C-alpha atoms as a printed R data frame, in Angstrom:
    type eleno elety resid chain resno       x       y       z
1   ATOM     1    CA   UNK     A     1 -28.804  19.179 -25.308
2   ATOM     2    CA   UNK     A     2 -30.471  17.219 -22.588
3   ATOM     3    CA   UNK     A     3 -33.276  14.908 -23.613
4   ATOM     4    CA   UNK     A     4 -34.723  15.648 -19.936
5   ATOM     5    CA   UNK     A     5 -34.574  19.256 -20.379
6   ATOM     6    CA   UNK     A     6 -37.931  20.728 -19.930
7   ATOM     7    CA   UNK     A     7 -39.484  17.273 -19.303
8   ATOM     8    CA   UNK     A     8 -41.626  16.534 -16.594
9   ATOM     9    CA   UNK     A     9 -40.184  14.320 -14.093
10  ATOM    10    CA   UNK     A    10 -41.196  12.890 -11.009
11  ATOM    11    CA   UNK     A    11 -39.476  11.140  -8.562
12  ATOM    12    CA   UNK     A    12 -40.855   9.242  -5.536
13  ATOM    13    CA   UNK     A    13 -38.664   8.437  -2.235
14  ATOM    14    CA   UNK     A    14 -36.758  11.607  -2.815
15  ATOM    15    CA   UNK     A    15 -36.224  12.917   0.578
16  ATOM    16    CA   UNK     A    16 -32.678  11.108   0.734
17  ATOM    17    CA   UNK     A    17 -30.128   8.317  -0.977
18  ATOM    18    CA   UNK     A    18 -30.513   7.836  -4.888
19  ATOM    19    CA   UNK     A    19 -33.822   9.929  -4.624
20  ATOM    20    CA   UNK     A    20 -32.401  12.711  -3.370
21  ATOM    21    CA   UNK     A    21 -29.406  12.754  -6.210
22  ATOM    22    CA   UNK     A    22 -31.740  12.084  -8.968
23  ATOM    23    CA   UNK     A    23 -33.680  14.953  -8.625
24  ATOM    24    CA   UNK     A    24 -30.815  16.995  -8.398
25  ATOM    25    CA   UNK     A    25 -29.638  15.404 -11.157
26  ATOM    26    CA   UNK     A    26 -32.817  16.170 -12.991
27  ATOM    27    CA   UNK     A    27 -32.788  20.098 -12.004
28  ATOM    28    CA   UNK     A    28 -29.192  20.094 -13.014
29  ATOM    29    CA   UNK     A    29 -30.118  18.956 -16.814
30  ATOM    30    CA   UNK     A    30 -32.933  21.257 -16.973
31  ATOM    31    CA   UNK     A    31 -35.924  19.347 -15.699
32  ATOM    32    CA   UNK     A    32 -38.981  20.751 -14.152
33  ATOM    33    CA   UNK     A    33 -40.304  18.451 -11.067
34  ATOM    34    CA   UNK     A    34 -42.413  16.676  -8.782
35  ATOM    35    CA   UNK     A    35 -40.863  14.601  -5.680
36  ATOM    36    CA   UNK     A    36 -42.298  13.041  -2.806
37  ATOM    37    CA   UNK     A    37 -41.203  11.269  -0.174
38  ATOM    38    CA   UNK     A    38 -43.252   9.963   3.241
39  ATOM    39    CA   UNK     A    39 -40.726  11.603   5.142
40  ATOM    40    CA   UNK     A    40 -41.725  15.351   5.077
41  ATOM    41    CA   UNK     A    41 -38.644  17.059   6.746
42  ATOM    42    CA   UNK     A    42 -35.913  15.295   4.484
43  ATOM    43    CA   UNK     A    43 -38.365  16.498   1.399
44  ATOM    44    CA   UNK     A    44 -38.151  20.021   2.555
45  ATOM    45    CA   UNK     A    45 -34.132  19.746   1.964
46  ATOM    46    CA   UNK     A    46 -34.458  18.345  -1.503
47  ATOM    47    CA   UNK     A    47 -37.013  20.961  -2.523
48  ATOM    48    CA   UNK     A    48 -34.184  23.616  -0.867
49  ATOM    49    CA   UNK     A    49 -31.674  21.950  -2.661
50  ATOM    50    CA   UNK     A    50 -33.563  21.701  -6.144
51  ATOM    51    CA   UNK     A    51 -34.831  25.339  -5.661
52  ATOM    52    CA   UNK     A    52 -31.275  26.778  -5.107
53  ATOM    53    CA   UNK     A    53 -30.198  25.369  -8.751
54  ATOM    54    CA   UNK     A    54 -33.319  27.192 -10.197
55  ATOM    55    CA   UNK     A    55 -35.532  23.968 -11.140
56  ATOM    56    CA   UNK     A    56 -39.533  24.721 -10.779
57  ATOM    57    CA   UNK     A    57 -40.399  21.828  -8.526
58  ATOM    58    CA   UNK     A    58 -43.856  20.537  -7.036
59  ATOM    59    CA   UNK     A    59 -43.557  18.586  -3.596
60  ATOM    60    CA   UNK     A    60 -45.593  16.719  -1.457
61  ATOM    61    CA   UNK     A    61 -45.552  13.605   1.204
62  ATOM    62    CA   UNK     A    62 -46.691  10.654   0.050
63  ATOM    63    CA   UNK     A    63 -46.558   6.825   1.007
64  ATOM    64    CA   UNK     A    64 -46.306   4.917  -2.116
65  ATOM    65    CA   UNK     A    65 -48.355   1.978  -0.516
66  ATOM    66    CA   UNK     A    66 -51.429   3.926  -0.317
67  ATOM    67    CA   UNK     A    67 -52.529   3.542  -3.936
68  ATOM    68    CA   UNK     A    68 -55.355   6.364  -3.486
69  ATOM    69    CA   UNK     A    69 -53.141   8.805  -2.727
70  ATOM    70    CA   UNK     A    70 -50.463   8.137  -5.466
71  ATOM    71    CA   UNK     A    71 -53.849   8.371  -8.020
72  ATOM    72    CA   UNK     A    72 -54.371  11.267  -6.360
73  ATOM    73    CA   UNK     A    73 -50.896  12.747  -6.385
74  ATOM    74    CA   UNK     A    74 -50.767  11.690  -9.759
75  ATOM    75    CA   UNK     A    75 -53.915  13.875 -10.453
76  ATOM    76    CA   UNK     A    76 -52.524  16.917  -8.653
77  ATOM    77    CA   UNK     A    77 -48.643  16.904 -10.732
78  ATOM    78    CA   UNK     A    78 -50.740  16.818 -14.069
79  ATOM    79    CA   UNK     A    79 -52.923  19.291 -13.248
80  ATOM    80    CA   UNK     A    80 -50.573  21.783 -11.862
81  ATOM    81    CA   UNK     A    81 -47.950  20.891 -14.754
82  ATOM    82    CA   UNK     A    82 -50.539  19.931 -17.783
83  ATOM    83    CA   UNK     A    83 -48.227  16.896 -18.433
84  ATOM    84    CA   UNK     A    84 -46.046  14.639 -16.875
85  ATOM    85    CA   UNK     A    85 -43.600  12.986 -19.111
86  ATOM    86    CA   UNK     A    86 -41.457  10.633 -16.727
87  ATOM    87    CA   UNK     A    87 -41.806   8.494 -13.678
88  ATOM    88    CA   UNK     A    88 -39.126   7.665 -11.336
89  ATOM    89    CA   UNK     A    89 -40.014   4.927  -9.145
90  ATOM    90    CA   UNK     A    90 -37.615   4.834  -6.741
91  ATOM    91    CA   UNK     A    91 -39.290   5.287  -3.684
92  ATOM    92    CA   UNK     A    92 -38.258   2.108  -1.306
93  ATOM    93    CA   UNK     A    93 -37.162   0.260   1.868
94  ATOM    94    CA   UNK     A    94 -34.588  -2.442   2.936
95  ATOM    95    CA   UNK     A    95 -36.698  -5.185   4.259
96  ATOM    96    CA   UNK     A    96 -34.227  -7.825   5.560
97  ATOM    97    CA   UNK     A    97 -32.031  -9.020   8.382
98  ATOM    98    CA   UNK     A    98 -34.454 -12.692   8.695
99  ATOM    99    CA   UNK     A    99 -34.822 -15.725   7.476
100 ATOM   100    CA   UNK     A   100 -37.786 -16.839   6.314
101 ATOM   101    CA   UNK     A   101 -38.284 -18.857   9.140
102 ATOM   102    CA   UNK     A   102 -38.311 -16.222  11.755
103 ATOM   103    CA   UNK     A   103 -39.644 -13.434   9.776
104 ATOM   104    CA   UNK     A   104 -42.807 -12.378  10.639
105 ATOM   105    CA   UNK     A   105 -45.611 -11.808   8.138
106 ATOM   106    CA   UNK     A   106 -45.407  -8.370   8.521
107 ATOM   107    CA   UNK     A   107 -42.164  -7.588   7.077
108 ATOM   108    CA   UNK     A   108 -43.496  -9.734   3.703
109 ATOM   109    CA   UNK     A   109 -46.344  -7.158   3.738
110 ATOM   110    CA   UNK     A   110 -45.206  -3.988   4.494
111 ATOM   111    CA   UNK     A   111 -41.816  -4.490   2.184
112 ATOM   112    CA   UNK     A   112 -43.711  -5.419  -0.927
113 ATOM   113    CA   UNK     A   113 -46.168  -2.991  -0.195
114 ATOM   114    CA   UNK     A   114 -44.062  -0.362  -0.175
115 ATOM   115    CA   UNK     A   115 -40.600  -1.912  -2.972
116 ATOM   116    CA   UNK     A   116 -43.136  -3.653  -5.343
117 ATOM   117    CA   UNK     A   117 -47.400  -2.391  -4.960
118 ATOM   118    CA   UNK     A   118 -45.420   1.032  -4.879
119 ATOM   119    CA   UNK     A   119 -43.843   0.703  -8.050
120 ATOM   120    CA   UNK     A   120 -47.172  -0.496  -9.637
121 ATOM   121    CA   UNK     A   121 -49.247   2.066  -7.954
122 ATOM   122    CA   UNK     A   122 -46.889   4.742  -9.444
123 ATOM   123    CA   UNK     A   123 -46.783   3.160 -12.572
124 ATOM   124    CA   UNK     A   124 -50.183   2.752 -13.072
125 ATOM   125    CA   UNK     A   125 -51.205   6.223 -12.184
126 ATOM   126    CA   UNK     A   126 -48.910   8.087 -14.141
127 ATOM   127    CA   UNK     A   127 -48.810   5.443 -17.424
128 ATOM   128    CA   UNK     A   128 -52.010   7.257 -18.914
129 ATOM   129    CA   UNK     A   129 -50.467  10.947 -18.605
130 ATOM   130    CA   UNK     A   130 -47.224   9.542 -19.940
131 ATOM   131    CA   UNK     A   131 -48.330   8.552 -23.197
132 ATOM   132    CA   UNK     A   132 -50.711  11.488 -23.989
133 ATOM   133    CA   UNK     A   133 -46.962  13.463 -23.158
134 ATOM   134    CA   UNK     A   134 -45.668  11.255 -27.133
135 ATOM   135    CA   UNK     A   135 -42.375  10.920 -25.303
136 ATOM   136    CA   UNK     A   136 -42.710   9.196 -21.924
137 ATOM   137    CA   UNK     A   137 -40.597   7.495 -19.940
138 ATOM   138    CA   UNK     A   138 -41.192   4.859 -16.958
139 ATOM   139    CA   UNK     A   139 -38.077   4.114 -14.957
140 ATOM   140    CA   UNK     A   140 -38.521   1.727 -11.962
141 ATOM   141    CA   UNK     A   141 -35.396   1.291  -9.644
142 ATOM   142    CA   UNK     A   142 -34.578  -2.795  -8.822
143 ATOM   143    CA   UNK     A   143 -31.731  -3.454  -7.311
144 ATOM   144    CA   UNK     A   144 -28.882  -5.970  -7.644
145 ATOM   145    CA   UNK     A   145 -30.912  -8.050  -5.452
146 ATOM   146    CA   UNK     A   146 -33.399  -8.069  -8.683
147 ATOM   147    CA   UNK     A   147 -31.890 -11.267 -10.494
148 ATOM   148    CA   UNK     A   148 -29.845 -11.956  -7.516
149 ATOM   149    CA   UNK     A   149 -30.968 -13.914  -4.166
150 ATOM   150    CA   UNK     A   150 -29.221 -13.431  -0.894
151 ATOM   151    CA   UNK     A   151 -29.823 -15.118   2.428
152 ATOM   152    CA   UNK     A   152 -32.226 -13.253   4.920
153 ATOM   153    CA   UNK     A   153 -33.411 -10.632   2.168
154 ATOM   154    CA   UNK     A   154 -36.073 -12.999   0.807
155 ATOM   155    CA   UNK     A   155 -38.609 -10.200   1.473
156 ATOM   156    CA   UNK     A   156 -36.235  -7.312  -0.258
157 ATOM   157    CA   UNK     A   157 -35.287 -10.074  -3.473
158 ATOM   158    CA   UNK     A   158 -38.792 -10.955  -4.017
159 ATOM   159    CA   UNK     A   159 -40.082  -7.306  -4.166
160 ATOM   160    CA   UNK     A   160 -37.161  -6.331  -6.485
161 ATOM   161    CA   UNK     A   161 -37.299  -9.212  -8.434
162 ATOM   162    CA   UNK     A   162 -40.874  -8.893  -9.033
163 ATOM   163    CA   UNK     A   163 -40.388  -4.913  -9.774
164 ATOM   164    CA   UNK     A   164 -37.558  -6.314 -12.285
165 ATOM   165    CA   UNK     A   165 -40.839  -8.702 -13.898
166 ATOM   166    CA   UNK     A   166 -43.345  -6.136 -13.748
167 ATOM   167    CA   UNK     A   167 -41.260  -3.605 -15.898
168 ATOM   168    CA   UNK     A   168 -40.118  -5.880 -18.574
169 ATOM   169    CA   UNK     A   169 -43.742  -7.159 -19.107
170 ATOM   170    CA   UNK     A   170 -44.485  -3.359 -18.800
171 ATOM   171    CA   UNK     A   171 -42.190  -2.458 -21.766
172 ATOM   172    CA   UNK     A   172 -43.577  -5.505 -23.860
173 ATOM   173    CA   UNK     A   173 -46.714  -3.732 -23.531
174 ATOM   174    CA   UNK     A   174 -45.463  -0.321 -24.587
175 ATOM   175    CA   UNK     A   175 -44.165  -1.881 -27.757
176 ATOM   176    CA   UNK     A   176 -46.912  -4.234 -28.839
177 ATOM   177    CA   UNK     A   177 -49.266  -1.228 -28.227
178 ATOM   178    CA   UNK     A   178 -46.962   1.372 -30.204
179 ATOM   179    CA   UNK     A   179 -47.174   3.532 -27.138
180 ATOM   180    CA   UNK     A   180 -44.939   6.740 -26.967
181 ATOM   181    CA   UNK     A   181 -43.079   5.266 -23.851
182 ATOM   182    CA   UNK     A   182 -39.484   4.185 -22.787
183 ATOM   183    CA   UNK     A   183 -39.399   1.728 -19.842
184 ATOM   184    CA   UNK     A   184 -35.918   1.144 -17.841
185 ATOM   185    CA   UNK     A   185 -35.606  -0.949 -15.263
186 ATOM   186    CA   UNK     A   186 -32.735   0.358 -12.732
187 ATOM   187    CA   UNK     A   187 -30.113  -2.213 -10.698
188 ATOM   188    CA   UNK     A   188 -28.097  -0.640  -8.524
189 ATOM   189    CA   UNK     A   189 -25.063  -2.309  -6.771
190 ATOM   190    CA   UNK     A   190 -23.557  -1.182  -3.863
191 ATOM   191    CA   UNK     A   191 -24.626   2.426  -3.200
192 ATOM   192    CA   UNK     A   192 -24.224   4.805  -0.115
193 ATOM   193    CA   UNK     A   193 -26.912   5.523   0.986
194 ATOM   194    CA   UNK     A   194 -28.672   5.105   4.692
195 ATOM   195    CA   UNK     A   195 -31.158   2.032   3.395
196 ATOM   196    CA   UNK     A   196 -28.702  -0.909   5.541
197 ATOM   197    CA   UNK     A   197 -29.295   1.154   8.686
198 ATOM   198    CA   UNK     A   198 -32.499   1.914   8.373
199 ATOM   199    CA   UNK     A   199 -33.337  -1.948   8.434
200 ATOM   200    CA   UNK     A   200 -32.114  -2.161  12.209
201 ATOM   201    CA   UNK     A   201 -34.359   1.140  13.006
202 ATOM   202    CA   UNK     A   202 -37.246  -0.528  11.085
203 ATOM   203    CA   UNK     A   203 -36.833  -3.445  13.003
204 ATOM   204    CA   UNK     A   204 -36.487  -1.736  16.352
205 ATOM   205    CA   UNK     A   205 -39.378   0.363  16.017
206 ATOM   206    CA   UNK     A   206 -41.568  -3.124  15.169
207 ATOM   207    CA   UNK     A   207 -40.242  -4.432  18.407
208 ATOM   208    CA   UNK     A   208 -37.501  -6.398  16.960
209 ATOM   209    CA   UNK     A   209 -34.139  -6.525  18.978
210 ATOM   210    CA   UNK     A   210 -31.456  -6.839  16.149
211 ATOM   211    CA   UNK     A   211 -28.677  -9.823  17.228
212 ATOM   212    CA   UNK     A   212 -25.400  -8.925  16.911
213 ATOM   213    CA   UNK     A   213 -24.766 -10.994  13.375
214 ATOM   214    CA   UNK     A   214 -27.561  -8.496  12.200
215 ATOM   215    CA   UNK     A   215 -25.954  -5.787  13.597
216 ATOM   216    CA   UNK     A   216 -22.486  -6.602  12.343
217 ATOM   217    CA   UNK     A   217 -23.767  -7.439   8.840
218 ATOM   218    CA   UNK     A   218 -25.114  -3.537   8.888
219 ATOM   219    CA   UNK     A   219 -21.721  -2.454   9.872
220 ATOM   220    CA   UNK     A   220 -19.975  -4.602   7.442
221 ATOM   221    CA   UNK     A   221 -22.704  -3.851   4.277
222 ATOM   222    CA   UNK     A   222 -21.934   0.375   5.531
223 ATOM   223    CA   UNK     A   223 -18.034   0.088   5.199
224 ATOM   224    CA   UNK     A   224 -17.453  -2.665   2.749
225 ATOM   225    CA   UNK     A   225 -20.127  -2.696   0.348
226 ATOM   226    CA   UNK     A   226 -22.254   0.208  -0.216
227 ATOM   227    CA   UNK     A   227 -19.304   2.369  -1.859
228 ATOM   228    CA   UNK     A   228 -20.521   4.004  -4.627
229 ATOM   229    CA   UNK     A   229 -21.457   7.515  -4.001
230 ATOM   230    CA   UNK     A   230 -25.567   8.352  -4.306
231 ATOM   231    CA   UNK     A   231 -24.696  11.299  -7.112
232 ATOM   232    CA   UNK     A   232 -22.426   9.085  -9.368
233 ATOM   233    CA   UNK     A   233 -25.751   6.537  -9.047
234 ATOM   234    CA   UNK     A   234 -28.027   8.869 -10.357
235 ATOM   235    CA   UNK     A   235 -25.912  10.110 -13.240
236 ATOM   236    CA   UNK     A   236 -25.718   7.024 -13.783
237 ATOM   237    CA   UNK     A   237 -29.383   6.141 -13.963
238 ATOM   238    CA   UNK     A   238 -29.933   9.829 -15.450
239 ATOM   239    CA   UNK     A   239 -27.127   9.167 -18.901
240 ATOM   240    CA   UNK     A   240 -28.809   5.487 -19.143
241 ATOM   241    CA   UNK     A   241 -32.326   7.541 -19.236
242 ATOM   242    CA   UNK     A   242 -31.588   9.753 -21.954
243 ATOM   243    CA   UNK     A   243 -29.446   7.151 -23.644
244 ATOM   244    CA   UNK     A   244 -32.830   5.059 -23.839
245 ATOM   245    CA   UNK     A   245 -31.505   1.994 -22.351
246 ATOM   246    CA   UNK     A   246 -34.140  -0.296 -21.258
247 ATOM   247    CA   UNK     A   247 -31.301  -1.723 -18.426
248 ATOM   248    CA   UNK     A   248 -29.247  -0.063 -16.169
249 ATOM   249    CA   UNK     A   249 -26.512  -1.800 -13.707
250 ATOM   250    CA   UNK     A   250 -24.966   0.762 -11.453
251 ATOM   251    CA   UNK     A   251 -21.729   0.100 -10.247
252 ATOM   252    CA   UNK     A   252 -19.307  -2.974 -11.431
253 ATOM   253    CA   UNK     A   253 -20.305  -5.177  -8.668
254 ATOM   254    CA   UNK     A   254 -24.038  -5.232 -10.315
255 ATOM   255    CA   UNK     A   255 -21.898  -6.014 -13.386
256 ATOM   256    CA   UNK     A   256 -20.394  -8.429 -12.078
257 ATOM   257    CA   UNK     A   257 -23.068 -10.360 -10.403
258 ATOM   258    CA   UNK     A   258 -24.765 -10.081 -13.327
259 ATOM   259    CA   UNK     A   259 -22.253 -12.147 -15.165
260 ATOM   260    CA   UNK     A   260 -21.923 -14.368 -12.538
261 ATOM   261    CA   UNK     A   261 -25.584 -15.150 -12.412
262 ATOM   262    CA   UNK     A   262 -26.091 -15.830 -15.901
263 ATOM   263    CA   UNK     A   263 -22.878 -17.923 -16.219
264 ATOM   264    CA   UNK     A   264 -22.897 -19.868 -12.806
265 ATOM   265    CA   UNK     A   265 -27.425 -19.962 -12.130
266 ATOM   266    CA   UNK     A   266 -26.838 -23.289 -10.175
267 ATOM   267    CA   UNK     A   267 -23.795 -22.681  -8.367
268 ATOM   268    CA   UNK     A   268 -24.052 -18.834  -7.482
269 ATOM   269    CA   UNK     A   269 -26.017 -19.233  -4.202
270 ATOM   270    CA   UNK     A   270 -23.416 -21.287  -2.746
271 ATOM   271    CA   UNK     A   271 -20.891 -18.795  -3.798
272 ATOM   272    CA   UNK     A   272 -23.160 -16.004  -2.549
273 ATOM   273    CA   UNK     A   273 -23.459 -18.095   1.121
274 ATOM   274    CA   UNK     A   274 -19.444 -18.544   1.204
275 ATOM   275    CA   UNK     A   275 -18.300 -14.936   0.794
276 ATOM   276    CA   UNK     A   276 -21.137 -13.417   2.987
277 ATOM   277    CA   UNK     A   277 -19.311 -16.011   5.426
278 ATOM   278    CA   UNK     A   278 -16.117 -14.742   4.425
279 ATOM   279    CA   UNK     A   279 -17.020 -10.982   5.223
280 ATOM   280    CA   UNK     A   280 -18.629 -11.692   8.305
281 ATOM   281    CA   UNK     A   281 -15.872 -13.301   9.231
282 ATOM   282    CA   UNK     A   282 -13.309 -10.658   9.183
């Protein structure tokens, strides 16, 4: 049977990508839920979507950076449930395409408000319902850019990489305190999911004109890279879950890079600079 059968579950950024899939995933194993996403109409097609495979779900919009209304949200899915026994933080943006020289302060604010203050503001609200559930779970999605750098993503690898931080101190905590809580920290590789492209139209809509590297780096990261398939992610993320891992890498090229980190830490940037060249190039 389905440890998540039954459970609680909420997932933020669910309107689309890995969001979307894990909260079909979820109503596929049994799970009753709660998503939210800032973008209302994609929402409305989850909740469809989760409704038609007879999962009782709760929706509702919500931007993750506003850390009154997730305490608020978080308020509303207990009270209209009477617990809440999992958190999936997944809710997040791309927040790249400049170096740190020409980025503007903005993009440092808005993407760590949004991958990182997001993933605390969830955490924190829901931590306190989770343990009075005695079987909670706290699963906060990273990325492969969480223990790995790249160039221009230096807003993007400092959000995951401190969402990476934040939930290993987090499950520390848990343990020291005896708490009744799981804590996973997600890394997915390659996925296929909109988040490249929706850089360019972030950018555009702050008034940035994307050059054509940026452009063809989009193209190349949509046909190349981001492979894996958004349901195969969040079954995935959904076995590590009820398998109690406190790590999941999605996809062998997280595996990979994993390795590659820990064995090469001084060399791997170089090696990172010479195949982005090396794709760009083709």
């Amino acid at each position: 049977m389905s440890s998540v059968r039954g459970k609680v579950a909420v997932v933020t950024g669910a309107g689309s990508g890995i969001g979307r899939q894990l909260a079909l995933e979820l109503a596929r194993r049994g799970a009753r839920l709660a998503v939210s996403d800032v973008d209302e109409a994609a929402l409305a097609d989850t909740v469809a979507e989760v409704k038609a495979l007879g999962a009782e779900v709760q929706s509702g919009t919500l931007d993750v950076s506003d850390r009154t209304a997730v305490l608020e949200y978080a308020t509303a899915v207990a009270g209209q449930f009477g617990v809440v026994h999992q958190i999936y933080n997944n809710a997040g943006i791309a927040g790249g395409g400049q170096t740190v020289l020409d980025a503007d302060w903005e993009l440092y604010d808005r993407t760590l408000a949004v991958n990182l203050f997001g993933v605390i503001n969830g955490t924190k609200a829901f931590l306190p319902h989770l343990i009075d559930s005695g079987d909670g779970q706290v699963v906060n999605v990273s990325s492969l850019n969480g223990f790995m750098a790249q160039p221009t993503l230096s807003a993007y690898c400092a959000s995951k990489f401190g969402v990476r931080g934040f939930t290993e101190a987090l499950r520390t905590e848990m343990i020291a305190a005896g708490h009744p809580v799981r804590v996973t920290v997600v890394h997915p590789g390659g996925v296929k999911t909109g988040i490249a492209s929706a850089a360019l139209k972030e950018a555009e809509a702050r008034g940035i004109e994307p050059t054509a590297e940026q452009r063809e780096r989009v193209r190349v990261y949509n046909e190349k890279l981001l492979k894996m398939p958004a349901g195969q992610a969040a079954r995935i993320i959904v076995d590590g879950v009820e398998a109690g891992k406190p790590r999941v890498l999605v996809g062998n090229d997280a595996k990979l890079v994993d390795r590659l980190v820990r064995l090469l830490p001084r060399r791997y940037p170089k090696l990172i600079v010479d195949f982005e060249r090396r794709r760009l190039a083709r």
